[in-house]
JSON list of C-alpha atoms in Angstrom, two decimals:
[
{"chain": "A", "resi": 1, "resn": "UNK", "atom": "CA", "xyz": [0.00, 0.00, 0.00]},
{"chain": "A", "resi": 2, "resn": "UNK", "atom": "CA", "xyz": [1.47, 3.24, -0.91]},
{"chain": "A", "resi": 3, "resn": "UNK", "atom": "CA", "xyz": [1.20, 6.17, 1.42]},
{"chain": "A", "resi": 4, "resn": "UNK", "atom": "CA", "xyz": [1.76, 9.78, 0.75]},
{"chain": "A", "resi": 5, "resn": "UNK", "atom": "CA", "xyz": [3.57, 11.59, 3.38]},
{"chain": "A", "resi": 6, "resn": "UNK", "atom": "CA", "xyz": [1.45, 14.26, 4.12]},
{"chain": "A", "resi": 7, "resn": "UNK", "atom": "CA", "xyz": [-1.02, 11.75, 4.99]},
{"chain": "A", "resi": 8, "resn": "UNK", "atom": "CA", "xyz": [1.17, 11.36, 8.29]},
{"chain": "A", "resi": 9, "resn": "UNK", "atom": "CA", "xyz": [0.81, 14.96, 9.22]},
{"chain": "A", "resi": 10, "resn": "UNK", "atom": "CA", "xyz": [-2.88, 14.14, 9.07]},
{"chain": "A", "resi": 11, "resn": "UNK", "atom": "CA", "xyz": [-2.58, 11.11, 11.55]},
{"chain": "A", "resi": 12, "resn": "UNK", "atom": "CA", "xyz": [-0.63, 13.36, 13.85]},
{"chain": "A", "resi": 13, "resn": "UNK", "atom": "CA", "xyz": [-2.87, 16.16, 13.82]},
{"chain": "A", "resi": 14, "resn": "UNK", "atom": "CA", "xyz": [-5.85, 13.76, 15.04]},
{"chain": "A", "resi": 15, "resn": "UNK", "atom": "CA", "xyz": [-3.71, 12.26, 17.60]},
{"chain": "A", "resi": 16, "resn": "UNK", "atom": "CA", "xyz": [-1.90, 15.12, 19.26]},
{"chain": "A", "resi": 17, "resn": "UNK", "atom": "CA", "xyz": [-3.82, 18.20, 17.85]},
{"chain": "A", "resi": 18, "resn": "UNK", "atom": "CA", "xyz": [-2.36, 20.53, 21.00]},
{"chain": "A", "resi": 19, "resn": "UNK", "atom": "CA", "xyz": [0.87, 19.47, 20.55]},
{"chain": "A", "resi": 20, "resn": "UNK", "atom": "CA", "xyz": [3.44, 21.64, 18.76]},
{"chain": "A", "resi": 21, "resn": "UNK", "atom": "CA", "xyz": [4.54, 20.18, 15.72]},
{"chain": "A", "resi": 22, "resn": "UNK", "atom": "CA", "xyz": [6.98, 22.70, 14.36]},
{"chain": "A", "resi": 23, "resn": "UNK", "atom": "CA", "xyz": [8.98, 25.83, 16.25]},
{"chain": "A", "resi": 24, "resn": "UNK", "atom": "CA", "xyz": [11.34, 28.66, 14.64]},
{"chain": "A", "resi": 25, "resn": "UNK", "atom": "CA", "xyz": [13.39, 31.18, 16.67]},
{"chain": "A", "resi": 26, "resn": "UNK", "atom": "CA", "xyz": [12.41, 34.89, 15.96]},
{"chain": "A", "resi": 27, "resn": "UNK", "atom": "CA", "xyz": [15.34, 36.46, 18.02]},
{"chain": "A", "resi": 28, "resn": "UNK", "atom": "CA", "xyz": [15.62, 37.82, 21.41]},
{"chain": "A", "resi": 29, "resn": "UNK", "atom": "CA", "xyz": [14.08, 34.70, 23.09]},
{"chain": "A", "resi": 30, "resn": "UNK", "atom": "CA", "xyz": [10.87, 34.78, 20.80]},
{"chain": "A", "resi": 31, "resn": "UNK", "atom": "CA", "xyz": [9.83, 31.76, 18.95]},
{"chain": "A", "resi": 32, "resn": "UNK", "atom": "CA", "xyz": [6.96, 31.52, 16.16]},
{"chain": "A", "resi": 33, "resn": "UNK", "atom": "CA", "xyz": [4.92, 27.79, 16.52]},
{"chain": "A", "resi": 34, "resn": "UNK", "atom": "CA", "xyz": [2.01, 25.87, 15.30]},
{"chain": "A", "resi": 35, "resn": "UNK", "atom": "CA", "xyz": [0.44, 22.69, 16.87]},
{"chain": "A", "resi": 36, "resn": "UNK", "atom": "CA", "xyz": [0.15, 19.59, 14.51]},
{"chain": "A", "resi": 37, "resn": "UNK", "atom": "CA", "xyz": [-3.88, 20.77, 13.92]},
{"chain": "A", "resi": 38, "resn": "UNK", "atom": "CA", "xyz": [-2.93, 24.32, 12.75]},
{"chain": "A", "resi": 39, "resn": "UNK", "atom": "CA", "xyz": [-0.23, 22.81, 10.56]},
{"chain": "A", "resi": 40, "resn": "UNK", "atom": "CA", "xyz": [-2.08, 20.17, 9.41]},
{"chain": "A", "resi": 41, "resn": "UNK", "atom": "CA", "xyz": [-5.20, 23.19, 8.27]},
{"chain": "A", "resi": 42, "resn": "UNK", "atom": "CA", "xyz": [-2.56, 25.07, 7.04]},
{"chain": "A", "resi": 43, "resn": "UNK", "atom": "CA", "xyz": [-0.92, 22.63, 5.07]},
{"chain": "A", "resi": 44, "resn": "UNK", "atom": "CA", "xyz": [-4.56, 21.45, 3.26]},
{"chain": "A", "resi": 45, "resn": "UNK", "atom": "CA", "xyz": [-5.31, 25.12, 2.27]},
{"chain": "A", "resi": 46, "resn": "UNK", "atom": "CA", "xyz": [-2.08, 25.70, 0.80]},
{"chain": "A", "resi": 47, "resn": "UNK", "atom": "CA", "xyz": [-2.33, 22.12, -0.76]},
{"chain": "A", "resi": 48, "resn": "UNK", "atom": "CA", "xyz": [-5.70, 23.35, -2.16]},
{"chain": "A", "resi": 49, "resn": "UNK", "atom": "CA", "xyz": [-4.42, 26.54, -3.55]},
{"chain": "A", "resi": 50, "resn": "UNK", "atom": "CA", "xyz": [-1.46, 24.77, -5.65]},
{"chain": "A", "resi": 51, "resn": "UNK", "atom": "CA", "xyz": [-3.83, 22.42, -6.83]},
{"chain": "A", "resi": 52, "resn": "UNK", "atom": "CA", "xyz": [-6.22, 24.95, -7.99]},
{"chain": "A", "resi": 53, "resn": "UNK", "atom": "CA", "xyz": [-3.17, 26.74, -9.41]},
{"chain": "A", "resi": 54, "resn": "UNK", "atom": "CA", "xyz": [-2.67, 23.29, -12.02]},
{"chain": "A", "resi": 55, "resn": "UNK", "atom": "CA", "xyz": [-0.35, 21.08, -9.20]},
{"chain": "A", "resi": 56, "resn": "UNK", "atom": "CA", "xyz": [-1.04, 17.56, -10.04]},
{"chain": "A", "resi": 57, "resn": "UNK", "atom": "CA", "xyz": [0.06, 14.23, -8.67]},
{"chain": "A", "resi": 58, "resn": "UNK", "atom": "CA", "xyz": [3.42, 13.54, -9.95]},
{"chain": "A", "resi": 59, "resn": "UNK", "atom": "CA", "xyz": [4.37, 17.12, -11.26]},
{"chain": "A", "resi": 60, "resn": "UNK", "atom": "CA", "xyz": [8.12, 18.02, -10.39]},
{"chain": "A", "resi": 61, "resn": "UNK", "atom": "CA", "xyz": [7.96, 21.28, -8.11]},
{"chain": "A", "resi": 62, "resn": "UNK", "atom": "CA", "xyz": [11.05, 23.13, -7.15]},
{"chain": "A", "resi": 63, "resn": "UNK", "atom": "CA", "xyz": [10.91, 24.48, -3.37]},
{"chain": "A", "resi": 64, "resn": "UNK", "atom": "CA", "xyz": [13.52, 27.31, -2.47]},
{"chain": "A", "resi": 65, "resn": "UNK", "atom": "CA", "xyz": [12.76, 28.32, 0.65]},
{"chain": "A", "resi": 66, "resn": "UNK", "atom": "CA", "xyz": [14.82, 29.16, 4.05]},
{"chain": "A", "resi": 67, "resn": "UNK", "atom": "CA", "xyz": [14.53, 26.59, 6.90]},
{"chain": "A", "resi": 68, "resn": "UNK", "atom": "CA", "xyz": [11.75, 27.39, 9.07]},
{"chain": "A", "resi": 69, "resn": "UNK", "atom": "CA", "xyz": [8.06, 26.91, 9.49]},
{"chain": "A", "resi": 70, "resn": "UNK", "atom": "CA", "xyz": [7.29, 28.38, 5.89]},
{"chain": "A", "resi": 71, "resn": "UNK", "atom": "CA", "xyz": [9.44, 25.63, 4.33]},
{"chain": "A", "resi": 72, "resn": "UNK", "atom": "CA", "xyz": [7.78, 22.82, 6.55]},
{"chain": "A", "resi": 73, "resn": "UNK", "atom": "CA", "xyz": [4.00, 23.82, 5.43]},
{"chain": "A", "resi": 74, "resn": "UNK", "atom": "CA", "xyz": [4.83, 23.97, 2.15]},
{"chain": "A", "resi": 75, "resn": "UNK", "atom": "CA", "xyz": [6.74, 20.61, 1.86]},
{"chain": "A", "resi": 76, "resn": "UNK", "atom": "CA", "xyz": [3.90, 19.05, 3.12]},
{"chain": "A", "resi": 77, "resn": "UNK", "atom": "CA", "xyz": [1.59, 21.12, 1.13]},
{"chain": "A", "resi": 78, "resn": "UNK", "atom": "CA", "xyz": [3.18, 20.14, -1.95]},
{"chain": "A", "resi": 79, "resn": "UNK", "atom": "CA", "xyz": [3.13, 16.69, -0.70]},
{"chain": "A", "resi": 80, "resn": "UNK", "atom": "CA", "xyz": [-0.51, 16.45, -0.12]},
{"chain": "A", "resi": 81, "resn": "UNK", "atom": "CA", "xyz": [-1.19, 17.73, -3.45]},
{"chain": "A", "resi": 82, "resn": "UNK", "atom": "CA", "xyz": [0.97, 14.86, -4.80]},
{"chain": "A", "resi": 83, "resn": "UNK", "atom": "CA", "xyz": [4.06, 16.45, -6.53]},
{"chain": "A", "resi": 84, "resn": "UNK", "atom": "CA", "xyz": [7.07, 15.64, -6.53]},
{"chain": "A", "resi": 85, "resn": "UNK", "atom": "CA", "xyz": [8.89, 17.83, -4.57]},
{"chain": "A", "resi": 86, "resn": "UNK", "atom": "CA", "xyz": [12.88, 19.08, -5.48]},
{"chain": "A", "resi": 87, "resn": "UNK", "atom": "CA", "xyz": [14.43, 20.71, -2.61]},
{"chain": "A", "resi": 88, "resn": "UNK", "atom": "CA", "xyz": [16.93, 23.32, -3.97]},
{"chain": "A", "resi": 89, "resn": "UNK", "atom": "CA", "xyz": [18.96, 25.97, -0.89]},
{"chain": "A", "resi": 90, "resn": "UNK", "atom": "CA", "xyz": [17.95, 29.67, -2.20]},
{"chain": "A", "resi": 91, "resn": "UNK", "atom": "CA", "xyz": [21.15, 30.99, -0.53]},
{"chain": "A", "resi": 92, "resn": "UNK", "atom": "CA", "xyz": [23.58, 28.80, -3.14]},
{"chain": "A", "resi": 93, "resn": "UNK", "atom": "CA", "xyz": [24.32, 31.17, -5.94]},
{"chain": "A", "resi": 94, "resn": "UNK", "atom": "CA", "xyz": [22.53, 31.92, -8.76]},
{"chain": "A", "resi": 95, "resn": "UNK", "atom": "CA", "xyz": [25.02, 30.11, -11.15]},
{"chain": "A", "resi": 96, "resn": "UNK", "atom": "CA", "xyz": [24.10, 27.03, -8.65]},
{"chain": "A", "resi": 97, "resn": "UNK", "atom": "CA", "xyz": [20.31, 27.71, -8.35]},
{"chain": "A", "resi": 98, "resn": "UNK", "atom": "CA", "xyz": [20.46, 28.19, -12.24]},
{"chain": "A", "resi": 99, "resn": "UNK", "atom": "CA", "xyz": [22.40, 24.71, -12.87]},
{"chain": "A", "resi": 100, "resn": "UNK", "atom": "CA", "xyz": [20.54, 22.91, -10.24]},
{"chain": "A", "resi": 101, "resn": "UNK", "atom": "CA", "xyz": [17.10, 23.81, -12.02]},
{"chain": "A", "resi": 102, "resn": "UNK", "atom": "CA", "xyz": [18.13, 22.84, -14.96]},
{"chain": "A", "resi": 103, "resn": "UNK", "atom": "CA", "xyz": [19.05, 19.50, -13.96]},
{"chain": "A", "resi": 104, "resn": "UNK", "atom": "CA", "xyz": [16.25, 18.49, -11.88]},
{"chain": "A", "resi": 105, "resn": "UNK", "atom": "CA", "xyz": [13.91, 20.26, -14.71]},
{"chain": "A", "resi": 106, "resn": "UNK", "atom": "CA", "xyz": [10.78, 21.21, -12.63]},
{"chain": "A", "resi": 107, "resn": "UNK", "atom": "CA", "xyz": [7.73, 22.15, -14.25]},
{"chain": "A", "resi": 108, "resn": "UNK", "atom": "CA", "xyz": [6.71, 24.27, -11.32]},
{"chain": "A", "resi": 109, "resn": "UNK", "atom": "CA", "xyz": [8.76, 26.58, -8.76]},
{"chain": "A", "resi": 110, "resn": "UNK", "atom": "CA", "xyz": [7.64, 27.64, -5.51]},
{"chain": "A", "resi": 111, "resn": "UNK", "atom": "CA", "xyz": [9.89, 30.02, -4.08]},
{"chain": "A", "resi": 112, "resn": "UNK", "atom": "CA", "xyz": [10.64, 33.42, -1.79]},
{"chain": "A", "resi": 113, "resn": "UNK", "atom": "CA", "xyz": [11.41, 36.49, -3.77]},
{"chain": "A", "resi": 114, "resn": "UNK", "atom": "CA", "xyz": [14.65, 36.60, -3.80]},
{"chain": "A", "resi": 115, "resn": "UNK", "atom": "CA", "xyz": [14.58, 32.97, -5.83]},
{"chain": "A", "resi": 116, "resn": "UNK", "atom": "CA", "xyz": [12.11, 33.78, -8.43]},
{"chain": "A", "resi": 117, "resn": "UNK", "atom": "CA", "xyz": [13.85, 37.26, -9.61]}
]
């Protein structure tokens, strides 16, 4: 039986729905947090969204994004819509970020600002 991976975050979020499922340090002692039941609503509207925007099961999707809760909902966004997700650093060059996309050869690119220009 094959699973998709997002369908975990769904099994956590009905288990532990209070519990935190993913933490990032602001600064100064400040941290930013959802529990696995936000994430997991998060996750499912953004999953919606790409899917709406022509994501389909097995498209290749490029993700440059900085560590942090941002990155985590949409890896498992893109999960639960059923691409195939290629995880490429944003802060490796554009001569890298240029050669890396053009060997993985995405059809779709989700990506902060700084990527996409």
């Amino acid at each position: 039986m094959t699973q998709n991976v997002g369908e975990l975050l769904t099994g956590a979020a009905q288990r532990w729905p209070d519990h935190p499922a993913v933490a990032e340090p602001l600064g100064r002692g400040s941290w930013r947090s959802l529990t696995f039941d936000q994430l997991e609503t998060e996750c499912n509207s953004i999953a919606g969204g790409l899917v709406q925007r022509g994501v389909a099961p097995g498209m290749r999707v490029a993700l440059l994004v900085p560590p942090g809760i941002d990155f985590v909902t949409l890896v498992f966004a893109l999960f639960k819509s059923g691409a195939v997700v290629i995880l490429i650093d944003p802060g490796i060059g554009r001569k890298n970020l240029v050669r890396c996309l053009a060997e993985a050869k995405p059809s779709g690119f989700v990506g902060i600002a700084k990527a996409q220009l």
